[in-house]
Coordinates of C-alpha atoms in Angstrom, one line a residue:
M170 CA 107.4 104.9 103.7
N171 CA 107.2 105.1 107.4
T172 CA 105.9 107.9 109.7
A173 CA 107.3 110.1 112.4
V174 CA 105.1 112.4 114.4
G175 CA 106.1 115.3 116.5
K176 CA 109.1 117.6 115.7
D177 CA 111.2 117.2 112.6
T178 CA 113.4 114.1 113.1
M179 CA 116.1 115.5 111.1
D180 CA 116.6 118.1 113.8
L181 CA 117.3 115.6 116.6
N182 CA 120.9 115.3 117.8
P183 CA 122.2 111.9 118.1
P184 CA 123.4 110.6 121.5
P185 CA 127.1 110.4 122.3
A186 CA 128.7 107.5 120.1
P187 CA 132.1 106.7 121.8
H188 CA 132.9 104.0 119.2
A189 CA 133.1 104.6 115.4
P190 CA 130.4 102.6 113.5
R191 CA 131.6 99.2 112.6
T192 CA 130.6 97.4 109.4
V193 CA 129.7 93.7 109.7
S194 CA 129.8 91.5 106.5
V195 CA 127.0 89.0 106.5
T196 CA 127.4 86.0 104.1
Y197 CA 124.6 83.9 102.9
A198 CA 124.5 80.7 100.8
G199 CA 122.1 77.9 99.7
G200 CA 119.5 79.7 97.7
D201 CA 118.5 79.1 94.1
E202 CA 120.0 81.0 91.3
R203 CA 117.4 82.1 88.7
R204 CA 117.0 84.8 86.0
G205 CA 114.3 86.1 83.9
P206 CA 112.3 89.2 82.9
L207 CA 111.1 92.0 85.1
T208 CA 107.7 92.2 86.7
M209 CA 105.5 95.1 85.6
G210 CA 105.9 96.7 89.1
Q211 CA 109.7 96.4 88.9
A212 CA 109.8 98.0 85.5
N213 CA 107.6 100.8 86.7
M214 CA 109.7 101.6 89.8
I215 CA 112.9 101.2 87.9
R216 CA 111.8 103.8 85.5
C217 CA 111.2 106.2 88.4
I218 CA 114.5 105.2 90.1
L219 CA 116.5 106.2 87.1
R220 CA 114.7 109.4 86.7
D221 CA 113.8 110.7 90.2
D222 CA 115.8 111.9 93.3
P223 CA 116.7 109.0 95.3
E224 CA 115.5 110.6 98.5
H225 CA 112.1 110.8 96.9
I226 CA 111.9 107.2 95.6
N227 CA 113.8 105.0 98.0
N228 CA 111.9 103.6 101.1
H229 CA 112.8 103.4 104.7
D230 CA 111.6 101.7 107.8
V231 CA 112.5 101.2 111.5
W232 CA 112.2 97.9 113.3
A233 CA 112.0 98.0 117.2
I234 CA 114.2 95.1 118.6
P235 CA 112.9 93.3 121.7
A236 CA 114.9 93.9 124.8
G237 CA 117.6 91.4 125.4
T238 CA 118.3 90.5 121.7
A239 CA 122.0 90.0 120.9
V240 CA 123.6 91.6 118.0
D241 CA 124.4 88.1 116.5
A242 CA 120.9 87.1 116.8
A243 CA 119.7 90.1 114.9
I244 CA 122.2 89.6 112.2
D245 CA 121.3 85.9 111.9
A246 CA 117.7 86.9 111.5
L247 CA 118.7 89.3 108.6
R248 CA 120.7 86.5 106.9
I249 CA 117.7 84.1 107.1
L250 CA 115.4 86.8 105.5
A251 CA 118.0 87.3 102.7
L252 CA 117.8 83.5 102.0
R253 CA 114.1 83.3 102.3
H254 CA 113.1 86.0 99.8
E255 CA 114.5 85.9 96.3
G256 CA 113.8 89.7 95.9
L257 CA 116.6 90.5 98.5
R258 CA 119.0 88.4 96.5
T259 CA 118.0 90.1 93.2
T260 CA 120.1 92.5 91.1
F261 CA 119.3 94.1 87.7
P262 CA 122.2 94.0 85.2
H263 CA 122.2 96.5 82.5
A264 CA 124.7 98.5 80.4
P265 CA 125.3 102.2 81.3
G266 CA 122.8 104.5 79.9
T267 CA 120.2 101.8 79.5
A268 CA 117.4 100.5 81.6
P269 CA 117.4 96.9 83.0
V270 CA 115.1 94.3 81.2
E271 CA 115.9 91.3 83.4
Q272 CA 116.5 90.4 87.0
V273 CA 119.1 87.9 88.4
V274 CA 118.6 86.1 91.6
A275 CA 121.8 85.0 93.4
A276 CA 122.3 81.7 95.2
E277 CA 124.8 83.2 97.6
G278 CA 126.3 86.6 98.4
T279 CA 127.2 89.0 101.1
F280 CA 125.6 92.1 102.4
T281 CA 126.7 94.6 105.2
V282 CA 125.2 95.7 108.5
T283 CA 126.5 98.9 110.1
V284 CA 126.4 98.7 113.9
V285 CA 126.4 101.9 115.7
D286 CA 126.8 101.7 119.4
H287 CA 126.0 104.5 122.0
T288 CA 126.7 104.7 125.7
E289 CA 123.3 106.1 126.6
S290 CA 119.8 106.1 125.1
P291 CA 118.8 109.1 123.0
E292 CA 116.0 111.3 124.4
E293 CA 113.6 109.9 121.7
P294 CA 115.0 106.7 120.6
A295 CA 112.4 105.9 117.9
R296 CA 112.6 109.3 116.4
Y297 CA 116.4 109.2 116.5
A298 CA 116.2 105.8 114.6
E299 CA 113.7 107.3 112.1
S300 CA 116.3 110.0 111.3
V301 CA 119.0 107.5 110.7
A302 CA 116.7 105.5 108.3
R303 CA 115.5 108.4 106.5
A304 CA 119.2 109.8 106.0
A305 CA 120.1 106.4 104.4
R306 CA 117.6 107.0 101.6
A307 CA 120.1 109.6 100.1
G308 CA 122.1 108.1 97.2
R309 CA 120.9 106.0 94.3
F310 CA 121.1 102.2 94.8
A311 CA 123.3 100.5 92.2
L312 CA 120.7 98.3 90.6
D313 CA 123.2 96.0 89.0
R314 CA 125.2 95.1 92.2
E315 CA 124.0 96.6 95.4
F316 CA 122.0 94.6 98.2
P317 CA 118.6 96.3 98.3
L318 CA 118.7 97.1 102.0
R319 CA 121.0 99.6 103.7
I320 CA 120.8 98.4 107.3
S321 CA 122.0 100.1 110.5
L322 CA 121.8 98.3 113.8
L323 CA 121.5 100.9 116.6
T324 CA 122.8 99.6 120.0
I325 CA 123.1 101.0 123.5
G326 CA 125.9 99.5 125.5
G327 CA 126.2 96.7 122.8
V328 CA 122.4 95.8 123.1
P329 CA 120.4 96.3 119.7
V330 CA 117.5 98.7 120.2
H331 CA 116.5 99.4 116.6
A332 CA 117.2 98.4 113.0
A333 CA 117.1 101.4 110.8
L334 CA 117.0 100.7 107.1
A335 CA 116.6 102.2 103.6
S336 CA 115.5 100.0 100.8
S337 CA 115.5 100.1 97.0
H338 CA 112.1 100.6 95.5
A339 CA 112.9 98.2 92.8
V340 CA 112.7 95.4 95.3
T341 CA 110.5 96.4 98.1
D342 CA 107.5 98.7 98.8
G343 CA 106.1 99.7 102.0
S344 CA 104.0 96.6 102.4
A345 CA 107.0 94.3 101.6
L346 CA 109.0 96.1 104.4
A347 CA 106.1 95.4 106.7
V348 CA 106.2 91.6 105.8
L349 CA 110.1 91.7 106.5
R350 CA 109.6 93.4 109.8
E351 CA 107.0 90.9 111.0
E352 CA 109.2 88.0 110.0
F353 CA 112.2 89.5 111.6
L354 CA 110.5 89.8 115.0
A355 CA 109.0 86.3 114.6
L356 CA 112.6 85.0 114.1
L357 CA 114.0 86.9 117.1
A358 CA 111.1 85.4 119.2
G359 CA 112.3 82.0 118.1
E360 CA 109.3 81.2 115.8
E361 CA 109.8 78.9 112.8
L362 CA 108.5 80.6 109.6
P363 CA 106.3 78.7 107.2
P364 CA 107.4 78.5 103.5
P365 CA 106.5 81.7 101.6
A366 CA 102.9 81.6 100.3
S367 CA 103.1 84.4 97.8
F368 CA 104.9 84.7 94.5
A369 CA 108.5 85.5 94.3
P370 CA 109.2 88.3 91.6
L371 CA 110.1 85.9 88.9
D372 CA 107.0 83.8 89.5
L373 CA 104.8 87.0 89.2
A374 CA 106.7 88.0 86.1
A375 CA 105.6 84.6 84.5
Q376 CA 102.0 85.1 85.5
E377 CA 102.0 88.6 84.1
A378 CA 103.4 87.3 80.7
S379 CA 100.7 84.6 80.4
P380 CA 97.7 85.0 78.1
T381 CA 95.5 85.8 81.2
G382 CA 98.1 88.4 82.5
K383 CA 98.3 90.0 79.1
R384 CA 94.5 90.3 78.8
K385 CA 94.4 92.0 82.2
S386 CA 97.1 94.4 81.2
E387 CA 95.1 95.4 78.0
A388 CA 91.9 95.8 80.0
S389 CA 93.8 98.1 82.5
L390 CA 95.1 100.3 79.7
R391 CA 91.5 100.7 78.4
Y392 CA 90.2 101.6 81.9
W393 CA 92.9 104.2 82.5
E394 CA 92.4 105.8 79.0
R395 CA 88.7 106.3 79.8
I396 CA 89.6 108.3 82.9
I397 CA 92.5 110.1 81.3
R398 CA 90.3 111.2 78.5
T399 CA 87.2 112.4 80.3
E400 CA 87.8 113.1 83.9
P401 CA 89.6 116.1 85.7
Q402 CA 93.2 116.3 84.7
E403 CA 94.1 117.8 88.0
M404 CA 92.0 117.6 91.2
F405 CA 93.3 120.8 92.6
A406 CA 93.0 123.2 89.6
E407 CA 92.8 126.5 91.4
P408 CA 94.7 129.7 91.8
R409 CA 96.5 128.6 94.9
A410 CA 98.0 125.5 93.1
A411 CA 100.5 127.7 91.3
G412 CA 102.4 128.3 94.4
A413 CA 103.5 124.8 95.2
D414 CA 107.2 124.0 95.9
G415 CA 106.9 120.2 96.0
R416 CA 107.4 119.7 99.8
A417 CA 104.9 119.1 102.5
R418 CA 105.0 118.4 106.2
Q419 CA 103.5 115.3 107.7
L420 CA 100.4 115.7 109.8
T421 CA 99.3 112.7 111.8
L422 CA 95.8 112.0 113.1
R423 CA 95.3 109.5 116.0
S424 CA 91.6 109.4 117.0
G425 CA 89.5 107.0 119.2
R426 CA 86.5 109.1 118.2
G427 CA 87.2 108.6 114.5
A428 CA 87.6 104.7 115.1
R429 CA 84.3 104.4 116.9
A430 CA 82.5 106.5 114.3
L431 CA 83.9 104.6 111.4
A432 CA 82.8 101.4 113.0
A433 CA 79.3 102.7 113.7
A434 CA 78.8 104.3 110.3
A435 CA 80.0 101.1 108.6
G436 CA 77.5 99.1 110.7
R437 CA 74.7 101.4 110.0
I438 CA 75.2 101.5 106.3
G439 CA 76.1 97.9 105.9
N440 CA 79.5 98.3 104.1
P441 CA 83.1 97.4 105.2
E442 CA 84.9 100.1 107.1
A443 CA 87.5 100.3 104.3
T444 CA 84.8 101.2 101.8
V445 CA 83.1 103.8 104.2
L446 CA 86.6 105.4 104.9
L447 CA 87.4 105.6 101.2
A448 CA 83.9 107.2 100.4
A449 CA 84.5 109.7 103.1
W450 CA 88.0 110.6 101.8
C451 CA 86.7 110.9 98.2
A452 CA 83.7 112.9 99.3
L453 CA 85.7 115.4 101.2
V454 CA 88.5 115.7 98.5
A455 CA 86.0 116.4 95.9
H456 CA 84.2 118.9 98.2
R457 CA 87.4 120.7 98.9
S458 CA 88.5 120.8 95.3
G459 CA 85.1 121.6 93.9
Q460 CA 84.9 118.7 91.5
D461 CA 82.2 116.4 90.3
S462 CA 84.3 113.4 90.7
C463 CA 87.3 112.3 92.8
V464 CA 90.3 110.8 90.9
T465 CA 92.7 109.3 93.4
A466 CA 95.4 106.7 93.3
V467 CA 95.0 103.9 95.6
P468 CA 98.3 101.9 95.5
T469 CA 97.8 99.1 97.9
S470 CA 95.1 97.4 95.7
N471 CA 97.6 95.0 94.2
R472 CA 98.1 93.2 97.6
F473 CA 94.6 92.1 98.0
H474 CA 95.2 88.7 96.0
P475 CA 96.6 85.9 98.1
T476 CA 99.3 85.1 95.6
I477 CA 100.9 88.5 96.1
A478 CA 99.5 89.7 99.5
R479 CA 102.8 88.8 101.4
S480 CA 105.3 89.0 98.4
V481 CA 108.6 90.6 99.2
N482 CA 108.6 92.6 96.0
T483 CA 107.6 96.0 94.6
L484 CA 104.1 95.9 93.5
S485 CA 103.9 99.7 93.3
Q486 CA 101.2 100.1 90.4
D487 CA 98.4 102.4 91.0
A488 CA 94.9 101.6 91.0
L489 CA 93.2 104.7 89.7
L490 CA 89.9 105.3 91.4
C491 CA 87.3 107.6 89.7
L492 CA 84.2 108.2 91.8
D493 CA 81.5 110.4 90.7
V494 CA 80.1 112.2 93.7
R495 CA 77.2 113.7 92.0
V496 CA 74.8 111.8 94.3
P497 CA 72.5 113.2 96.9
S498 CA 73.8 111.6 100.1
F499 CA 76.8 109.8 101.7
D500 CA 75.1 106.5 102.0
T501 CA 74.5 106.4 98.2
L502 CA 78.1 107.4 97.6
V503 CA 79.3 104.6 100.0
R504 CA 77.4 102.0 97.9
K505 CA 78.9 103.4 94.7
T506 CA 82.4 103.3 96.1
W507 CA 82.4 99.6 96.6
G508 CA 81.9 98.9 92.9
A509 CA 84.2 101.8 91.8
A510 CA 87.0 100.4 94.1
L511 CA 86.7 96.9 92.7
N512 CA 86.7 98.3 89.2
A513 CA 90.0 100.2 90.0
Y514 CA 91.6 97.2 91.7
R515 CA 90.8 94.8 88.8
H516 CA 92.7 97.4 86.5
S517 CA 95.9 97.9 88.4
Q518 CA 98.1 95.4 86.5
F519 CA 99.7 97.0 83.4
D520 CA 102.8 97.7 81.5
S521 CA 103.9 100.9 82.8
V522 CA 105.8 101.9 79.6
R523 CA 102.7 101.4 77.5
L524 CA 100.6 103.2 80.1
W525 CA 102.7 106.3 79.9
E526 CA 102.7 106.1 76.1
M527 CA 99.0 105.9 76.3
I528 CA 98.9 108.9 78.7
D529 CA 101.2 110.9 76.5
R530 CA 99.1 110.1 73.4
V531 CA 95.7 110.9 75.1
T532 CA 96.8 114.0 76.9
G533 CA 98.2 115.3 73.6
E534 CA 94.9 114.7 71.9
R535 CA 93.0 116.1 74.8
G536 CA 95.4 119.0 75.2
S537 CA 96.0 118.5 78.9
H538 CA 98.7 117.4 81.4
F539 CA 97.6 114.6 83.7
A540 CA 98.4 115.3 87.4
R541 CA 98.7 112.5 89.9
D542 CA 97.3 115.1 92.5
V543 CA 95.7 112.7 95.1
V544 CA 97.0 109.4 96.7
F545 CA 95.2 107.4 99.4
N546 CA 97.0 104.4 100.7
D547 CA 95.0 102.3 103.2
V548 CA 97.4 99.8 104.5
S549 CA 95.3 99.0 107.6
V550 CA 93.6 96.3 105.7
L551 CA 96.8 94.4 104.6
P552 CA 98.0 91.2 106.2
A553 CA 100.9 93.0 107.7
T554 CA 100.7 96.8 108.3
F555 CA 103.5 99.1 108.8
L556 CA 102.6 101.2 111.7
S557 CA 104.5 104.3 113.0
T558 CA 107.6 103.5 115.0
S559 CA 107.1 106.9 117.0
P560 CA 106.2 106.7 120.6
Q561 CA 102.6 106.2 121.3
E562 CA 102.1 109.0 123.9
S563 CA 98.7 109.7 122.3
G564 CA 97.6 106.1 122.5
A565 CA 94.3 106.9 124.2
A566 CA 93.6 110.1 122.3
E567 CA 90.1 111.0 121.4
L568 CA 91.5 113.4 118.7
D569 CA 95.1 114.1 118.5
L570 CA 97.0 115.8 115.7
T571 CA 100.7 116.0 115.6
W572 CA 103.2 117.4 113.0
G573 CA 106.2 115.8 111.7
P574 CA 109.0 116.5 109.2
F575 CA 108.8 117.9 105.8
Q576 CA 109.5 115.7 102.8
A577 CA 109.4 115.8 99.0
L578 CA 105.9 115.4 97.8
P579 CA 105.5 114.3 94.3
T580 CA 101.7 114.7 94.5
R581 CA 99.3 117.3 95.9
M582 CA 97.8 115.3 98.7
L583 CA 99.0 112.0 100.1
A584 CA 97.5 110.0 103.0
F585 CA 98.4 106.7 104.7
T586 CA 95.8 105.0 106.8
Y587 CA 97.8 102.7 109.2
E588 CA 95.0 101.4 111.5
T589 CA 91.2 102.0 112.0
A590 CA 90.9 100.4 115.5
P591 CA 91.2 101.0 118.3
Q592 CA 92.2 104.4 116.7
L593 CA 91.8 105.9 113.4
H594 CA 95.5 106.5 112.6
I595 CA 96.1 108.6 109.3
S596 CA 99.2 110.5 108.2
L597 CA 98.5 113.3 105.8
W598 CA 101.0 115.3 103.5
A599 CA 99.0 118.1 102.0
D600 CA 100.6 120.7 99.7
P601 CA 101.1 123.8 101.8
A602 CA 100.2 126.1 98.7
L603 CA 96.8 124.6 98.9
F604 CA 96.4 123.9 102.6
T605 CA 97.5 126.2 105.4
P606 CA 98.4 124.2 108.7
D607 CA 94.9 125.1 110.0
E608 CA 93.3 123.9 106.8
A609 CA 95.2 120.6 106.8
E610 CA 94.2 120.0 110.4
G611 CA 90.7 121.0 109.5
F612 CA 90.7 118.5 106.7
L613 CA 91.5 115.6 109.0
T614 CA 89.2 116.8 111.7
G615 CA 86.5 117.3 109.1
L616 CA 86.9 113.7 108.0
V617 CA 86.2 112.5 111.6
R618 CA 83.3 114.8 111.8
L619 CA 81.8 113.4 108.6
L620 CA 82.2 109.8 110.0
E621 CA 80.5 110.9 113.3
A622 CA 77.6 112.4 111.4
A623 CA 77.2 109.3 109.3
T624 CA 76.7 107.2 112.5
T625 CA 73.1 108.3 112.9
R626 CA 72.0 109.6 109.6
D627 CA 72.5 109.7 105.9
V628 CA 74.5 112.9 105.3
P629 CA 73.4 115.1 102.4
L630 CA 76.5 115.8 100.4
D631 CA 75.4 119.4 99.9
S632 CA 75.8 119.9 103.6
L633 CA 79.5 119.0 103.9
T634 CA 80.7 122.5 104.6
G635 CA 78.4 122.7 107.6
V636 CA 79.1 119.1 108.7
T637 CA 82.8 119.1 108.3
G638 CA 83.9 122.7 108.4
V639 CA 85.9 122.2 105.2
R640 CA 85.2 124.9 102.6
P641 CA 85.4 124.3 98.8
A642 CA 88.2 126.0 96.8
V643 CA 87.7 129.7 95.8
R644 CA 88.0 130.3 92.1
G645 CA 87.6 133.8 90.5
P646 CA 85.1 134.7 87.7
D647 CA 87.7 133.9 85.2
W648 CA 87.5 130.2 86.1
T649 CA 85.2 127.8 84.1
R650 CA 84.7 124.1 83.6
V651 CA 85.6 123.0 80.2
N652 CA 85.9 119.4 79.0
G653 CA 85.5 118.1 82.6
C654 CA 88.2 120.3 83.9
W655 CA 88.4 123.6 85.9
V656 CA 90.2 126.1 83.5
S657 CA 91.3 129.4 83.7
P658 CA 90.9 131.0 80.2
S659 CA 93.4 133.9 81.1
T660 CA 96.0 131.4 82.0
V661 CA 95.4 129.5 78.9
R662 CA 95.9 132.6 77.0
D663 CA 99.2 133.5 78.7
A664 CA 100.5 130.0 78.3
L665 CA 99.6 129.9 74.7
G666 CA 100.9 133.5 74.0
A667 CA 104.3 132.4 75.5
A668 CA 104.2 129.2 73.5
V669 CA 103.8 131.0 70.1
G670 CA 106.4 133.6 70.9
G671 CA 104.2 136.5 72.1
L672 CA 101.8 136.6 69.2
P673 CA 98.4 138.1 70.0
V674 CA 96.1 135.5 71.5
H675 CA 92.4 135.5 72.4
I676 CA 90.6 132.7 74.3
A677 CA 86.8 132.3 73.8
T678 CA 84.3 129.6 74.4
D679 CA 82.5 127.8 71.6
A680 CA 78.7 128.3 70.8
E681 CA 77.7 125.5 73.3
G682 CA 80.0 127.0 76.0
S683 CA 81.7 123.6 76.5
D684 CA 84.9 124.1 74.8
L685 CA 87.7 126.7 74.4
V686 CA 88.5 128.3 71.0
A687 CA 91.8 130.1 70.5
Y688 CA 92.3 133.0 68.1
I689 CA 95.9 133.8 67.2
A690 CA 97.1 136.6 65.0
R691 CA 100.0 135.0 63.3
G692 CA 101.0 138.0 61.0
S693 CA 103.5 137.0 58.4
T694 CA 104.5 133.8 60.2
A695 CA 103.9 130.3 58.9
L696 CA 102.2 129.1 62.0
T697 CA 99.5 126.3 61.6
P698 CA 97.0 124.9 64.0
T699 CA 99.2 121.7 64.3
G700 CA 102.2 124.0 65.1
V701 CA 100.3 125.9 67.7
H702 CA 99.1 122.8 69.5
K703 CA 102.5 121.3 69.5
A704 CA 104.1 124.4 70.9
L705 CA 101.5 124.6 73.7
M706 CA 101.9 121.0 74.6
A707 CA 105.6 121.4 74.8
V708 CA 105.3 124.1 77.5
L709 CA 102.4 122.7 79.2
P710 CA 104.4 120.4 81.7
A711 CA 106.9 123.1 82.5
H712 CA 103.9 125.5 83.0
G713 CA 102.7 123.1 85.7
G714 CA 99.2 122.6 83.9
T715 CA 97.3 124.4 86.7
G716 CA 94.1 125.7 85.1
V717 CA 95.3 124.9 81.6
I718 CA 93.8 122.8 78.9
A719 CA 94.4 123.3 75.3
P720 CA 91.6 124.9 73.2
A721 CA 89.6 122.4 71.2
R722 CA 90.1 124.6 68.1
Y723 CA 92.7 127.0 66.8
V724 CA 91.7 129.9 64.6
L725 CA 94.5 131.8 62.8
V726 CA 94.0 135.3 61.6
E727 CA 96.4 137.9 60.2
S728 CA 96.0 140.8 62.7
P729 CA 94.2 141.4 65.9
P730 CA 91.1 143.4 66.0
A731 CA 91.1 146.9 67.6
E732 CA 89.1 145.6 70.5
R733 CA 91.3 142.7 71.5
D734 CA 89.3 141.6 74.5
R735 CA 86.0 141.2 72.5
S736 CA 85.3 137.7 71.3
D737 CA 82.9 139.1 68.7
A738 CA 85.5 141.2 67.2
W739 CA 87.9 138.3 66.7
H740 CA 85.0 136.2 65.3
R741 CA 84.3 138.8 62.5
L742 CA 88.0 138.7 61.2
P743 CA 88.9 136.7 58.0
I744 CA 90.2 133.3 58.9
L745 CA 93.4 132.3 57.4
E746 CA 93.5 128.7 58.7
E747 CA 91.6 126.8 61.5
G748 CA 91.7 123.3 63.1
T749 CA 92.1 121.2 66.2
G750 CA 95.9 121.0 65.8
R751 CA 95.7 117.3 66.7
S752 CA 96.6 114.4 64.4
R753 CA 93.4 112.9 65.7
Q754 CA 90.1 114.8 66.1
V755 CA 89.4 115.9 69.6
R756 CA 86.9 113.4 71.3
H757 CA 84.8 114.2 74.3
E758 CA 83.0 111.5 76.2
H759 CA 81.0 113.0 79.0

């Protein structure tokens, strides 16, 4: 994923193009032909590719081409990259209606480059190139036969200015595109590239299938299960979350103040800048969401090992960070973050099919719907970063915020950190149902303020509202914390009532006040606790899950009491049947 600040790139008008685009066929030969099983990352992304809208799942990038480069030189560099990286020569054969289970690396082949020539430069060439690249994301890649890059060479008067490309997420992620960009520019500069030092996809697949790799995968599943079973199922469980439409506008921060504050805070506390930034992010997310812990995906973790740091491959498997913020001060949280992050990173290699089977099983037992609400992607620490191609007008900004285009958002809050020096450069996509534009800007500004405060003192975490200006979520008196999650009993009642066909339902808390109990007047129906739970879980994903977790126990009675809103009235009724409704007893691990 690349960035584009300023106005929405899709609204830009292209410059006059007197010549129709021409397609150049590029042939390569001399590679090794290989085949074998998928990597865990490939299997994970292919699962998403076959299910999701291609505009959501495909990647794109823009490569600025040095002045004076000839079209043939740019195309030759692309040919060398295709030969150099097996991932670019990989397809995934499979029968219609099935998912691939193997990958095939071609020794030779052909791909195309679309050359689009213009007589004059667009007003904002980088943003125009961004719009071309973004448009190329439309349309599903044919996994069994299509070259994984759709490349447009944008030229002015026959001279290349930008390469705009979309890529298949089955072959590349954002960091892989950064490696390709870096090598493309090195080739154009006449440099000789050293042999690749990181695993090709088939080599990684072999490592994952080894006994060591299998043990790592099993350990990862156990780690994820503990979090899914005990931690908040949605970070932003609050009334406003129900209004989300799945799209968010990009907000980009560039701040010299933020960079200096981060460096100073890290120096004072004695921890790496990346750890301090992650701690600040988690502290502010947990503060804003009113949670005791921050559960956030940190996808770039897989790239920290030398064997895969520069792999041109998709390594898109989340590390799931769970950070308990119930500590008195920011310094203490930073020190906890280091260990929590390492623990997350160690458990980010797993069989994605088995992971989702586990999530389905555990959420069924817990009675919840796991939401990947928060993603924090710090690519500033990678060997090759993929910085924005947009103009750097705000290069010396002390604190500059700019809005970019809307895009589909499969999560509630997504952040990319592109660099931490000489500026703190972060792009944020925050669900507009949860964050007004002012609140989104206030969140990034608040992050800078927290870092600035941490340069000179240990900031008490109970002072975050005053320090940052970010206020916690507002929940009405109906909301309560149950089984580690914020829950709205009235919303649970409505969801459960709909699931059982409108039968009278009452939601109460148990004697300890830690779990929900559902009373259902089943009348003459044959409803059972198992049937109730199954019906609720069937509607929970469609319901959105906001503020809903299944009751720990279902109590079936014949008819509702006269005073339906009184728990003691329901409690006095004769019980026809009761139980958890689960095939396995509900287990709480606090």
